[in-house]
Coordinates of C-alpha atoms in Angstrom, one line a residue:
M1 CA 58.0 149.7 31.2
M2 CA 54.4 150.2 30.3
A3 CA 53.3 150.2 26.7
D4 CA 51.8 153.7 27.0
L5 CA 55.2 155.1 28.0
A6 CA 57.0 153.4 25.0
A7 CA 54.3 154.8 22.7
L8 CA 55.5 158.3 23.5
L9 CA 58.8 157.6 21.8
P10 CA 59.7 156.5 18.3
E11 CA 59.3 152.7 17.8
G12 CA 61.9 150.6 19.5
L13 CA 63.7 153.6 21.1
A14 CA 62.4 153.0 24.7
V15 CA 63.6 149.4 24.7
A16 CA 67.0 150.4 23.3
V17 CA 67.4 153.1 26.0
E18 CA 66.6 150.7 28.8
K19 CA 69.1 148.2 27.5
A20 CA 71.8 150.9 27.1
C21 CA 71.3 152.5 30.5
G22 CA 70.6 149.3 32.4
A23 CA 67.6 151.0 33.9
R24 CA 63.8 151.0 33.6
I25 CA 62.0 154.0 32.1
T26 CA 59.3 155.0 34.6
G27 CA 58.3 158.3 33.0
V28 CA 58.4 160.0 29.6
R29 CA 57.7 163.7 28.9
P30 CA 58.2 164.6 25.2
R31 CA 59.8 168.0 24.6
G32 CA 60.1 170.3 21.6
G33 CA 63.7 169.2 20.8
G34 CA 67.3 169.5 21.6
G35 CA 68.4 172.3 19.3
A36 CA 67.1 172.9 15.7
S37 CA 67.8 169.4 14.5
R38 CA 66.5 167.0 17.0
D39 CA 63.4 165.9 19.0
G40 CA 63.7 165.4 22.7
A41 CA 62.2 163.9 25.8
E42 CA 62.7 163.9 29.6
L43 CA 62.9 160.5 31.0
D44 CA 62.7 159.1 34.6
L45 CA 65.0 156.2 35.1
A46 CA 65.1 153.5 37.8
W47 CA 68.0 151.1 38.3
P48 CA 67.8 147.6 39.8
D49 CA 69.9 148.8 42.8
G50 CA 67.2 151.4 43.7
R51 CA 68.9 154.4 42.2
T52 CA 66.7 156.8 40.3
A53 CA 67.4 159.8 38.1
S54 CA 65.8 162.1 35.6
A55 CA 67.5 162.4 32.2
Y56 CA 67.2 164.4 29.0
M57 CA 67.3 162.5 25.7
N58 CA 68.0 164.0 22.3
H59 CA 67.0 161.8 19.4
D60 CA 67.2 162.1 15.6
V61 CA 65.6 158.8 14.5
H62 CA 65.1 159.9 10.9
K63 CA 68.7 161.3 10.8
A64 CA 67.5 164.6 9.4
G65 CA 69.6 166.7 11.7
A66 CA 73.0 168.2 11.6
G67 CA 76.1 166.0 11.2
D68 CA 76.2 162.3 10.5
D69 CA 76.7 159.0 12.3
A70 CA 80.4 159.8 12.9
A71 CA 79.5 163.2 14.3
F72 CA 77.1 161.5 16.7
L73 CA 79.8 159.2 17.9
R74 CA 82.1 162.1 18.5
E75 CA 79.5 163.9 20.5
A76 CA 78.9 160.8 22.7
A77 CA 82.6 160.3 23.1
V78 CA 83.4 163.8 24.3
L79 CA 80.5 163.9 26.8
R80 CA 81.6 160.5 28.1
A81 CA 85.2 161.8 28.5
L82 CA 84.2 165.2 30.1
S83 CA 81.9 163.3 32.5
G84 CA 84.8 160.9 33.5
P85 CA 88.5 160.9 32.4
L86 CA 88.6 164.6 31.5
A87 CA 86.4 165.9 34.3
S88 CA 89.4 167.6 36.0
A89 CA 89.5 170.0 33.0
G90 CA 86.5 171.7 34.6
V91 CA 84.3 171.8 31.6
R92 CA 80.7 171.5 32.9
V93 CA 78.4 169.1 31.0
A94 CA 75.3 167.0 31.7
P95 CA 76.5 163.7 33.1
Y96 CA 76.6 161.0 30.3
F97 CA 74.3 158.0 30.8
A98 CA 74.1 156.2 27.4
S99 CA 74.0 156.6 23.7
I100 CA 72.1 154.6 21.0
P101 CA 74.0 155.3 17.7
E102 CA 71.4 153.5 15.5
Q103 CA 68.8 156.2 16.4
R104 CA 71.2 159.0 17.3
A105 CA 69.8 159.1 20.8
L106 CA 71.9 160.5 23.6
V107 CA 70.8 160.2 27.2
C108 CA 72.3 162.5 29.9
G109 CA 71.4 163.5 33.4
L110 CA 69.2 166.5 33.9
V111 CA 71.1 169.6 35.0
K112 CA 69.6 172.5 36.8
G113 CA 69.5 175.8 35.0
E114 CA 67.8 177.8 32.3
D115 CA 69.0 178.5 28.8
R116 CA 67.4 181.9 28.0
F117 CA 70.4 184.2 28.2
G118 CA 68.6 186.7 26.0
S119 CA 65.8 187.1 28.7
L120 CA 68.3 188.4 31.3
A121 CA 67.7 192.1 31.9
D122 CA 70.5 192.8 34.4
A123 CA 73.6 194.0 32.5
Q124 CA 76.0 193.0 35.3
Q125 CA 74.6 189.5 35.4
R126 CA 74.8 189.2 31.6
S127 CA 78.4 190.3 31.6
A128 CA 79.4 188.0 34.5
L129 CA 77.6 185.0 33.0
A130 CA 79.3 185.7 29.6
R131 CA 82.7 185.8 31.3
D132 CA 82.0 182.4 32.8
F133 CA 80.9 181.0 29.5
M134 CA 83.9 182.2 27.7
A135 CA 86.1 180.8 30.5
Q136 CA 84.4 177.4 29.9
L137 CA 85.4 177.6 26.2
A138 CA 88.9 178.5 27.2
A139 CA 89.0 175.5 29.6
L140 CA 87.9 173.2 26.8
H141 CA 90.5 174.6 24.4
R142 CA 93.3 174.1 27.0
I143 CA 92.8 170.3 27.1
D144 CA 96.0 168.9 25.7
V145 CA 94.6 166.4 23.1
A146 CA 98.1 165.5 21.9
K147 CA 98.7 164.0 25.4
T148 CA 95.1 162.9 26.1
P149 CA 93.1 162.4 22.9
V150 CA 89.4 161.6 23.5
E151 CA 88.6 157.9 22.9
G152 CA 86.1 157.6 20.2
M153 CA 86.6 161.1 18.6
G154 CA 88.9 159.8 15.9
R155 CA 92.4 160.9 14.9
V156 CA 93.8 164.3 15.9
E157 CA 94.7 166.1 12.7
P158 CA 95.7 169.6 11.6
A159 CA 92.7 172.0 11.2
E160 CA 93.7 172.5 7.5
A161 CA 92.8 168.9 6.8
L162 CA 89.4 169.4 8.3
I163 CA 88.8 172.6 6.3
R164 CA 89.7 170.9 3.0
R165 CA 87.5 167.9 3.8
R166 CA 84.6 170.1 4.6
I167 CA 85.0 172.2 1.5
A168 CA 85.2 169.0 -0.6
A169 CA 82.2 167.5 1.1
V170 CA 80.0 170.6 0.5
R171 CA 81.3 170.8 -3.1
E172 CA 80.4 167.2 -3.7
T173 CA 76.8 167.8 -2.6
N174 CA 76.6 171.0 -4.7
S175 CA 75.8 169.2 -7.9
G176 CA 73.0 168.2 -10.3
K177 CA 69.7 169.8 -9.7
A178 CA 70.9 170.9 -6.2
W179 CA 73.8 173.0 -7.7
D180 CA 73.8 176.4 -6.1
P181 CA 75.8 179.4 -7.4
L182 CA 76.1 181.1 -4.0
I183 CA 77.6 177.9 -2.4
H184 CA 79.9 177.5 -5.4
L185 CA 81.2 181.1 -5.2
S186 CA 81.7 180.8 -1.4
L187 CA 83.6 177.5 -1.7
D188 CA 85.9 179.0 -4.3
W189 CA 86.8 181.9 -2.1
L190 CA 87.3 179.6 1.0
E191 CA 89.5 177.2 -1.0
A192 CA 91.7 180.1 -2.1
N193 CA 92.0 181.7 1.3
I194 CA 92.7 178.8 3.8
P195 CA 94.7 180.2 6.8
D196 CA 98.2 179.1 7.1
D197 CA 98.9 180.0 10.7
M198 CA 96.6 177.8 12.8
P199 CA 97.7 176.4 16.1
P200 CA 97.8 172.7 17.1
P201 CA 94.3 171.2 17.2
V202 CA 92.1 171.5 20.3
I203 CA 88.6 170.2 21.1
V204 CA 86.2 172.5 19.4
H205 CA 82.6 172.5 20.8
G206 CA 81.3 173.3 17.3
D207 CA 78.1 175.0 18.3
A208 CA 79.1 177.3 21.1
G209 CA 76.9 180.3 22.1
P210 CA 73.7 181.5 23.8
G211 CA 71.0 178.9 23.8
N212 CA 73.5 176.0 24.0
F213 CA 74.4 176.4 27.7
L214 CA 72.5 176.2 31.0
F215 CA 73.1 178.7 33.8
E216 CA 72.1 179.6 37.3
G217 CA 72.7 183.2 38.3
D218 CA 76.1 184.2 36.8
R219 CA 77.5 180.6 36.5
V220 CA 77.2 178.2 33.6
T221 CA 75.9 174.8 34.8
A222 CA 76.4 172.9 31.6
L223 CA 77.5 173.3 28.0
L224 CA 74.8 171.7 25.7
D225 CA 74.4 170.4 22.1
W226 CA 77.8 168.9 21.2
E227 CA 76.7 167.4 17.9
L228 CA 79.2 169.4 15.9
V229 CA 82.2 168.7 18.2
H230 CA 85.5 168.1 16.5
Y231 CA 89.3 168.7 16.7
G232 CA 90.3 172.0 15.1
D233 CA 91.1 175.6 15.4
P234 CA 89.9 177.4 18.6
M235 CA 88.8 180.3 16.5
A236 CA 86.1 178.0 15.1
D237 CA 84.2 178.2 18.4
L238 CA 84.4 182.0 18.4
A239 CA 83.2 182.0 14.8
M240 CA 80.2 179.8 15.8
L241 CA 79.4 182.2 18.6
C242 CA 79.0 184.8 15.9
L243 CA 76.6 182.5 14.0
R244 CA 74.5 181.7 17.1
M245 CA 74.2 185.5 17.8
L246 CA 72.3 185.8 14.5
F247 CA 69.3 184.3 16.5
Q248 CA 70.1 184.9 20.1
G249 CA 71.4 187.9 22.0
F250 CA 74.7 187.9 23.9
V251 CA 77.2 190.5 25.1
P252 CA 79.1 192.6 22.5
L253 CA 81.7 190.4 20.8
P254 CA 84.8 192.5 21.8
E255 CA 83.7 192.0 25.5
A256 CA 83.3 188.3 24.9
F257 CA 86.7 188.0 23.2
A258 CA 88.5 189.9 26.0
A259 CA 86.9 187.6 28.6
Y260 CA 88.1 184.5 26.6
E261 CA 91.7 185.7 26.4
A262 CA 91.6 186.7 30.1
A263 CA 90.5 183.2 31.1
G264 CA 93.5 181.7 29.3
G265 CA 92.1 181.2 25.9
Y266 CA 94.1 181.6 22.7
P267 CA 94.8 185.0 21.3
V268 CA 91.8 186.1 19.2
D269 CA 92.7 186.2 15.5
L270 CA 89.9 188.0 13.6
K271 CA 91.2 187.0 10.2
R272 CA 90.9 183.3 11.0
L273 CA 87.6 183.9 12.8
R274 CA 86.1 185.5 9.7
F275 CA 87.3 182.5 7.6
W276 CA 85.6 180.0 9.9
R277 CA 82.5 182.1 10.1
L278 CA 82.2 182.0 6.3
L279 CA 83.0 178.3 6.2
F280 CA 80.3 177.4 8.7
Q281 CA 77.8 179.8 7.1
T282 CA 78.4 178.1 3.8
G283 CA 77.5 174.7 5.3
F284 CA 74.4 175.9 7.0
A285 CA 73.2 177.8 3.9
R286 CA 72.7 174.7 1.8
R287 CA 69.0 174.1 0.8
S288 CA 69.1 170.6 -0.6
R289 CA 67.6 169.0 2.5
Y290 CA 64.4 171.0 2.0
D291 CA 64.2 170.6 -1.8
D292 CA 65.3 167.0 -2.3
P293 CA 62.2 164.7 -2.2
D294 CA 64.5 161.8 -1.1
A295 CA 65.9 163.6 1.9
P296 CA 64.4 162.9 5.4
P297 CA 62.0 165.6 6.6
P298 CA 63.5 168.3 8.9
P299 CA 62.1 168.2 12.5
N300 CA 60.3 171.6 12.0
L301 CA 60.1 172.7 8.4
G302 CA 58.8 176.2 9.1
M303 CA 61.5 177.1 11.6
N304 CA 64.2 175.3 9.7
L305 CA 63.3 177.3 6.6
V306 CA 63.5 180.5 8.6
Y307 CA 67.0 179.6 9.8
S308 CA 68.1 178.6 6.3
T309 CA 66.8 181.8 4.7
I310 CA 68.7 183.9 7.2
H311 CA 71.9 181.9 6.8
R312 CA 71.7 182.3 3.0
R313 CA 71.1 186.1 3.0
V314 CA 73.9 186.6 5.6
L315 CA 76.2 184.3 3.7
S316 CA 75.7 186.4 0.5
E317 CA 76.6 189.5 2.6
A318 CA 79.6 187.9 4.3
L319 CA 80.9 186.6 1.0
A320 CA 80.7 190.1 -0.5
D321 CA 82.5 191.5 2.5
A322 CA 85.3 188.8 2.3
A323 CA 85.7 189.4 -1.5
D324 CA 85.6 193.2 -1.0
V325 CA 82.5 193.6 -3.2
A326 CA 80.2 196.6 -2.6
L327 CA 76.5 195.6 -2.6
P328 CA 73.9 197.9 -4.2
Q329 CA 70.4 198.3 -2.9
V330 CA 68.1 195.5 -4.1
A331 CA 64.8 196.3 -5.8
L332 CA 61.8 194.9 -3.9
P333 CA 58.7 195.7 -6.0
E334 CA 55.5 196.4 -4.0
A335 CA 52.3 194.4 -4.8
L336 CA 48.7 194.2 -3.8
P337 CA 47.5 191.3 -1.6
G338 CA 47.1 188.0 -3.5
A339 CA 43.8 186.4 -4.5
H340 CA 43.9 184.0 -1.5
D341 CA 45.1 186.5 1.1
H342 CA 41.9 186.2 3.2
S343 CA 42.1 182.4 3.3
Y344 CA 45.6 182.6 4.5
S345 CA 44.5 185.0 7.3
I346 CA 41.7 182.7 8.4
A347 CA 44.1 179.8 8.6
L348 CA 46.6 181.8 10.6
D349 CA 43.9 183.0 13.0
D350 CA 42.8 179.4 13.5
I351 CA 46.3 178.3 14.4
R352 CA 46.9 181.3 16.7
N353 CA 43.6 181.6 18.5
T354 CA 42.2 178.0 18.5
I355 CA 44.7 175.3 17.8
V356 CA 47.8 176.4 19.8
P357 CA 45.9 177.5 22.9
R358 CA 44.3 174.0 23.2
L359 CA 47.5 172.0 22.7
T360 CA 49.1 170.5 25.8
D361 CA 51.8 168.6 23.9
Q362 CA 54.8 170.9 23.5
Q363 CA 56.0 169.2 20.3
A364 CA 52.6 169.6 18.7
A365 CA 52.6 173.3 19.6
V366 CA 56.0 173.8 18.1
K367 CA 54.9 172.1 14.9
A368 CA 51.7 174.2 14.7
K369 CA 53.8 177.4 15.0
G370 CA 56.1 176.1 12.3
M371 CA 53.0 175.6 10.1
A372 CA 52.0 179.2 10.7
R373 CA 55.4 180.3 9.4
L374 CA 54.9 178.3 6.3
I375 CA 51.4 179.8 5.7
K376 CA 52.9 183.3 6.0
W377 CA 55.6 182.4 3.5
W378 CA 53.1 181.0 1.0
R379 CA 51.0 184.1 1.3
A380 CA 54.1 186.3 0.5
I381 CA 55.0 184.1 -2.4
E382 CA 51.6 184.6 -4.0
R383 CA 51.7 188.4 -3.4
F384 CA 55.3 189.3 -4.2
G385 CA 56.7 186.3 -6.0
P386 CA 55.8 187.4 -9.6
G387 CA 57.2 190.9 -9.2
F388 CA 60.4 189.7 -7.6
Q389 CA 61.0 187.2 -10.4
A390 CA 60.4 189.9 -13.0
A391 CA 62.9 192.2 -11.3
E392 CA 65.5 189.4 -11.1
K393 CA 64.9 188.4 -14.7
S394 CA 65.6 191.9 -15.9
E395 CA 68.8 192.1 -13.8
L396 CA 70.0 188.8 -15.2
E397 CA 69.3 189.8 -18.8
T398 CA 71.3 193.0 -18.3
A399 CA 74.2 191.1 -16.7
L400 CA 74.3 188.4 -19.3
N401 CA 73.4 190.7 -22.2
Q402 CA 70.7 188.3 -23.4
E403 CA 66.9 188.1 -23.3
F404 CA 65.1 185.1 -21.9
A405 CA 61.6 183.6 -22.2
D406 CA 61.0 183.5 -18.5
H407 CA 62.7 183.7 -15.1
A408 CA 63.6 180.0 -14.9
A409 CA 65.5 180.2 -18.2
A410 CA 67.4 183.4 -17.0
W411 CA 68.4 181.8 -13.7
S412 CA 69.5 178.6 -15.4
A413 CA 71.7 180.6 -17.8
F414 CA 73.2 182.6 -14.9
C415 CA 74.0 179.3 -13.0
E416 CA 75.8 178.0 -16.2
C417 CA 77.9 181.2 -16.4
V418 CA 78.9 181.0 -12.7
A419 CA 79.8 177.3 -13.1
G420 CA 81.8 178.0 -16.2
G421 CA 83.5 181.1 -14.9
S422 CA 82.2 183.2 -17.7
I423 CA 80.8 186.0 -15.5
A424 CA 82.8 188.3 -13.3
I425 CA 82.9 187.1 -9.7
D426 CA 81.9 190.4 -8.2
R427 CA 78.9 190.6 -10.6
A428 CA 77.9 187.1 -9.7
I429 CA 78.1 187.8 -6.0
I430 CA 75.9 190.9 -6.4
L431 CA 73.3 188.9 -8.3
C432 CA 73.4 186.1 -5.7
N433 CA 72.9 188.7 -2.9
A434 CA 69.9 190.2 -4.8
H435 CA 68.4 186.8 -5.1
E436 CA 68.8 185.9 -1.4
T437 CA 67.6 189.4 -0.3
R438 CA 64.4 188.8 -2.2
E439 CA 64.0 185.2 -0.8
A440 CA 64.5 186.7 2.7
A441 CA 61.8 189.3 1.9
L442 CA 59.4 186.6 1.0
M443 CA 60.1 185.0 4.4
A444 CA 60.1 188.2 6.4
D445 CA 56.7 188.0 7.9
A446 CA 57.4 184.4 9.0
M447 CA 60.7 185.5 10.5
G448 CA 59.3 188.2 12.6
G449 CA 62.0 190.0 14.6
L450 CA 64.7 187.8 12.9
A451 CA 64.1 189.4 9.5
A452 CA 66.8 192.0 9.7
T453 CA 69.4 190.0 11.7
T454 CA 73.0 190.2 10.6
F455 CA 76.5 189.4 12.0
A456 CA 77.4 191.4 15.2
A457 CA 80.4 193.7 15.0
L458 CA 83.7 191.9 15.7
E459 CA 85.6 195.0 17.0

């Protein structure tokens, strides 16, 4: 392998890939990433026996993405199994080549197909493809893991154990300066409402939905992005489909659910589905990875903040729905452009009209667009931030029946009341929703068409 090819990947990764695959890297084409949490690259590989293949590699060298080392091992294990011992199940995946756990790098063969379901204009094609996708989920869920557990995925255990472990893990991180009243309230509701009628565990993809499968025509060619795979309740995959539809279009959910059941999937239980949807949303809504100076940087801060902001606003709405709390309209005071508005506009024009058009590196272009989102956010903070904080301070003072010197003191007192249980839960949920609605308003220009997204109807 030439040094210039190795330089296109993080230090040491090319050598590790060649060792794991038993092949020489003859080409490297960096890509924008495999999902929101990873970087990626297309590789050309050549084996000593003359075989050649093109592969796609996800890598998360800084370990800033979703999951942990154990989750990565589960992902590699299930792809290895579905490419080999469990291939007869008919779940279509990219053929497994190798994995490098130390750098969370996963190398699989390239599969033909496109991933832009939302770009399909033909309604019949969309419906047929959605049916095939739901049939793929049903096929995955039908694998009898009691008889054929996946080597490397860990112990098969009841879904309730997974739920309690996830709640405990999120609660443990919700502490100190990172303590979050919205997360606290949601965890309390989840812990008090764990379903008691879940079926035996199945393989759950964990991130199923549009954008995470390739297709040709009306047929799925491969399910992608298995980094959240686990044993659990099949309704968890249908719940994750709801979350992915926050950002990418699909067919109406009742149509998708009917296709899943018709293909031999489990009966759709909307109550369990809503529980899983809230549990996943709570995990995705944590902000500590952006605010903690000791946390590794996310792959694309601008886009990741957009996703996080949407997750938090939608979580506040979903929690209110679960707790049967009616949400009032939130005050969003208008304001004149900030003192530095023109400078922000010049910077955005430079990125849009000069920098991005001249970039040939896809990763650099993605990062530049992410920076543009940050600039839009900063501009909104300068313009609307003071008025939003004043409105929230007034609301908090009314709710707590106390005056405060500034917004920070009012918010701190509110957090103490939520943590101590001295404020009514419905009132706390309303105030959290108001906070997240204003945070989303600050990010609205950066979010573009995603600004008003919410959960699709279940029925």
